[in-house]
Amino acid sequence: MGFSKLKIPKICEFCEKPFEAKTVTTRFCSKYCSEKEGKRQKRIAKDLEEKQSLLEKSVKKIAEIQTRPYISVSEAVVLFGISKDTIRRLIKNGKIPAHNFGERLTRVSKLDLELMFTSVELPPKKEEKSKPNFEVGNCYTITEISEKFHADPGTVNNVIRRNKIPTKKVGSFVYVPKDEIDKIFANR
Ligand SMILES: [Zn+2]
């Protein structure tokens, strides 16, 4: 008795038609479908790669625009996510100062736009995040923060959540790194 007699009903992963497979690992009804699927996978991978490189390019572009005090209208579109029409209207109404250096060479002050709009946020750099220090001497409990900074525990919890401060729960205590808390409450 050989495996050739074994017939397993399956659905082809490419054409989605039922077929009888000779082994449990067979995924396609024919060589044709198998090859087609291989090509499809390659195309998907290529698309993904292109999207990724486009994203990287736009991150680089945004970082570059952010270093300049004057930017073009289309750069303002990228940086602030607002339409060209909006920017042109603001210029026309004198809401933002603009310099016209010629056809298609209008430059607007980035600072003026920043005062009106929030710029697109770049993904944070990875190295900025250091590991939180949860050693007992370096931590406050919520009660301790509350007492030290005269804030009720609800406020303290809100501040922690809003600032995404890491916490560690041990039993019924929540430990919070001292340096993170001191930094925030010092500025209040
Ligand atoms: Zn097929």
Tab-separated table of C-alpha atoms and ligand atoms in Angstrom:
chain	number	residue	atom	x	y	z
A	1	MET	CA	0.000	0.000	0.000
A	2	GLY	CA	1.559	3.254	-1.124
A	3	PHE	CA	0.776	6.878	-0.498
A	4	SER	CA	-0.359	7.258	-4.088
A	5	LYS	CA	-3.675	5.716	-3.158
A	6	LEU	CA	-4.250	8.242	-0.403
A	7	LYS	CA	-6.715	10.938	-1.362
A	8	ILE	CA	-7.383	13.856	0.918
A	9	PRO	CA	-10.160	16.286	0.067
A	10	LYS	CA	-8.773	19.824	0.158
A	11	ILE	CA	-9.422	23.325	-1.094
A	12	CYS	CA	-6.764	24.810	-3.363
A	13	GLU	CA	-5.239	27.847	-1.683
A	14	PHE	CA	-5.004	29.691	-4.970
A	15	CYS	CA	-8.093	28.935	-7.075
A	16	GLU	CA	-10.155	27.886	-4.048
A	17	LYS	CA	-11.581	24.881	-5.868
A	18	PRO	CA	-11.873	21.517	-4.103
A	19	PHE	CA	-9.391	18.844	-5.138
A	20	GLU	CA	-8.017	15.546	-3.913
A	21	ALA	CA	-4.566	15.899	-2.432
A	22	LYS	CA	-2.018	13.092	-2.332
A	23	THR	CA	-0.301	14.289	0.836
A	24	VAL	CA	-1.474	16.268	3.859
A	25	THR	CA	0.919	19.076	3.042
A	26	THR	CA	-0.324	19.642	-0.525
A	27	ARG	CA	-1.753	23.137	-0.764
A	28	PHE	CA	-2.593	23.535	-4.436
A	29	CYS	CA	-4.596	21.620	-6.990
A	30	SER	CA	-1.992	22.001	-9.709
A	31	LYS	CA	1.511	23.139	-10.525
A	32	TYR	CA	-0.124	26.111	-12.237
A	33	CYS	CA	-1.839	27.247	-9.027
A	34	SER	CA	1.267	26.647	-6.964
A	35	GLU	CA	3.324	28.844	-9.281
A	36	LYS	CA	0.631	31.526	-9.385
A	37	GLU	CA	0.519	31.618	-5.600
A	38	GLY	CA	4.294	31.925	-5.434
A	39	LYS	CA	4.136	34.940	-7.737
A	40	ARG	CA	1.311	36.444	-5.705
A	41	GLN	CA	3.334	36.132	-2.494
A	42	LYS	CA	6.321	37.780	-4.157
A	43	ARG	CA	4.132	40.659	-5.313
A	44	ILE	CA	2.697	41.119	-1.808
A	45	ALA	CA	6.209	41.188	-0.331
A	46	LYS	CA	7.319	43.711	-2.944
A	47	ASP	CA	4.309	45.969	-2.286
A	48	LEU	CA	5.014	45.871	1.416
A	49	GLU	CA	8.644	46.748	0.834
A	50	GLU	CA	7.680	49.692	-1.365
A	51	LYS	CA	5.235	51.019	1.195
A	52	GLN	CA	7.877	50.735	3.905
A	53	SER	CA	10.480	52.617	1.902
A	54	LEU	CA	7.914	55.311	1.055
A	55	LEU	CA	7.203	55.739	4.742
A	56	GLU	CA	10.897	55.970	5.539
A	57	LYS	CA	11.321	58.586	2.834
A	58	SER	CA	8.484	60.694	4.188
A	59	VAL	CA	9.898	60.461	7.718
A	60	LYS	CA	13.235	61.706	6.388
A	61	LYS	CA	11.499	64.461	4.447
A	62	ILE	CA	9.514	65.611	7.477
A	63	ALA	CA	12.658	65.630	9.615
A	64	GLU	CA	14.386	67.730	6.957
A	65	ILE	CA	11.496	70.211	6.608
A	66	GLN	CA	11.462	70.666	10.367
A	67	THR	CA	14.979	72.088	10.315
A	68	ARG	CA	14.020	75.005	8.010
A	69	PRO	CA	12.332	78.256	9.059
A	70	TYR	CA	10.708	78.763	5.635
A	71	ILE	CA	8.886	76.045	3.781
A	72	SER	CA	6.925	75.683	0.558
A	73	VAL	CA	3.172	75.282	0.397
A	74	SER	CA	3.409	71.597	-0.491
A	75	GLU	CA	5.854	71.030	2.370
A	76	ALA	CA	3.376	72.676	4.705
A	77	VAL	CA	0.786	70.186	3.452
A	78	VAL	CA	3.092	67.304	4.393
A	79	LEU	CA	4.105	68.749	7.734
A	80	PHE	CA	0.764	69.957	9.019
A	81	GLY	CA	-1.645	67.710	7.156
A	82	ILE	CA	-3.691	70.687	5.948
A	83	SER	CA	-4.778	71.366	2.371
A	84	LYS	CA	-3.086	73.683	-0.094
A	85	ASP	CA	-6.313	75.651	-0.327
A	86	THR	CA	-6.304	76.291	3.405
A	87	ILE	CA	-2.741	77.549	3.290
A	88	ARG	CA	-3.406	79.746	0.253
A	89	ARG	CA	-6.477	81.197	1.950
A	90	LEU	CA	-4.474	81.999	5.090
A	91	ILE	CA	-1.838	83.708	2.971
A	92	LYS	CA	-4.453	85.673	1.023
A	93	ASN	CA	-6.171	86.801	4.213
A	94	GLY	CA	-2.852	87.867	5.665
A	95	LYS	CA	-3.151	85.332	8.514
A	96	ILE	CA	0.299	83.958	7.796
A	97	PRO	CA	3.136	85.921	6.252
A	98	ALA	CA	4.435	84.571	2.963
A	99	HIS	CA	7.206	85.518	0.605
A	100	ASN	CA	6.774	85.074	-3.072
A	101	PHE	CA	10.061	84.325	-4.777
A	102	GLY	CA	8.366	83.675	-8.095
A	103	GLU	CA	5.965	81.250	-9.730
A	104	ARG	CA	5.428	78.254	-7.413
A	105	LEU	CA	8.039	79.625	-5.075
A	106	THR	CA	5.873	80.855	-2.277
A	107	ARG	CA	7.550	80.327	1.093
A	108	VAL	CA	5.720	80.458	4.369
A	109	SER	CA	7.106	80.766	7.855
A	110	LYS	CA	7.022	77.420	9.600
A	111	LEU	CA	6.794	79.085	12.985
A	112	ASP	CA	3.624	80.923	12.006
A	113	LEU	CA	2.056	77.680	10.880
A	114	GLU	CA	3.179	75.957	14.058
A	115	LEU	CA	1.331	78.542	16.094
A	116	MET	CA	-1.849	77.619	14.224
A	117	PHE	CA	-1.506	73.900	13.599
A	118	THR	CA	0.117	70.926	15.216
A	119	SER	CA	2.744	69.370	13.021
A	120	VAL	CA	2.733	65.722	12.073
A	121	GLU	CA	4.365	63.741	14.839
A	122	LEU	CA	7.383	61.690	13.941
A	123	PRO	CA	7.641	58.263	15.516
A	124	PRO	CA	9.784	58.619	18.642
A	125	LYS	CA	13.394	57.542	18.378
A	126	LYS	CA	13.957	54.198	20.023
A	127	GLU	CA	17.092	55.093	21.952
A	128	GLU	CA	15.212	57.779	23.889
A	129	LYS	CA	13.462	55.147	25.950
A	130	SER	CA	15.529	53.910	28.829
A	131	LYS	CA	14.416	51.097	31.058
A	132	PRO	CA	12.376	52.307	34.021
A	133	ASN	CA	14.085	51.920	37.364
A	134	PHE	CA	11.769	50.050	39.709
A	135	GLU	CA	14.174	49.597	42.612
A	136	VAL	CA	12.352	50.384	45.846
A	137	GLY	CA	14.557	53.374	46.731
A	138	ASN	CA	13.946	54.888	43.297
A	139	CYS	CA	10.171	54.611	43.424
A	140	TYR	CA	7.226	56.374	44.960
A	141	THR	CA	3.921	54.787	45.743
A	142	ILE	CA	0.781	56.661	44.652
A	143	THR	CA	0.186	57.680	48.291
A	144	GLU	CA	3.707	59.052	48.592
A	145	ILE	CA	3.323	61.145	45.429
A	146	SER	CA	-0.042	62.334	46.614
A	147	GLU	CA	1.402	63.472	49.960
A	148	LYS	CA	4.619	64.950	48.617
A	149	PHE	CA	3.004	67.018	45.880
A	150	HIS	CA	-0.325	67.714	47.593
A	151	ALA	CA	-2.362	66.160	44.832
A	152	ASP	CA	-5.208	63.725	45.364
A	153	PRO	CA	-4.587	60.133	44.206
A	154	GLY	CA	-7.033	60.541	41.305
A	155	THR	CA	-4.980	63.426	39.916
A	156	VAL	CA	-1.779	61.467	40.431
A	157	ASN	CA	-3.198	58.533	38.485
A	158	ASN	CA	-4.318	60.860	35.712
A	159	VAL	CA	-0.873	62.434	35.457
A	160	ILE	CA	0.712	58.975	35.280
A	161	ARG	CA	-1.656	57.850	32.572
A	162	ARG	CA	-1.448	61.056	30.540
A	163	ASN	CA	2.342	61.086	30.580
A	164	LYS	CA	2.542	57.337	29.947
A	165	ILE	CA	4.785	56.836	32.961
A	166	PRO	CA	5.623	53.171	33.497
A	167	THR	CA	4.333	51.653	36.726
A	168	LYS	CA	4.834	48.384	38.530
A	169	LYS	CA	2.205	46.784	40.694
A	170	VAL	CA	3.359	44.833	43.714
A	171	GLY	CA	0.529	43.496	45.841
A	172	SER	CA	-1.774	46.444	46.433
A	173	PHE	CA	0.979	49.015	45.815
A	174	VAL	CA	1.712	50.758	42.561
A	175	TYR	CA	5.348	51.787	42.198
A	176	VAL	CA	6.316	54.707	39.999
A	177	PRO	CA	9.883	55.795	39.145
A	178	LYS	CA	10.810	58.868	41.226
A	179	ASP	CA	12.745	60.670	38.504
A	180	GLU	CA	9.779	60.580	36.088
A	181	ILE	CA	7.403	61.972	38.721
A	182	ASP	CA	9.833	64.636	39.976
A	183	LYS	CA	10.382	65.823	36.406
A	184	ILE	CA	6.669	66.301	35.789
A	185	PHE	CA	5.630	67.766	39.108
A	186	ALA	CA	8.587	70.137	39.125
A	187	ASN	CA	7.119	71.761	36.016
A	188	ARG	CA	3.652	72.270	37.473
B	1	ZN	ZN	-5.976	25.528	-7.893
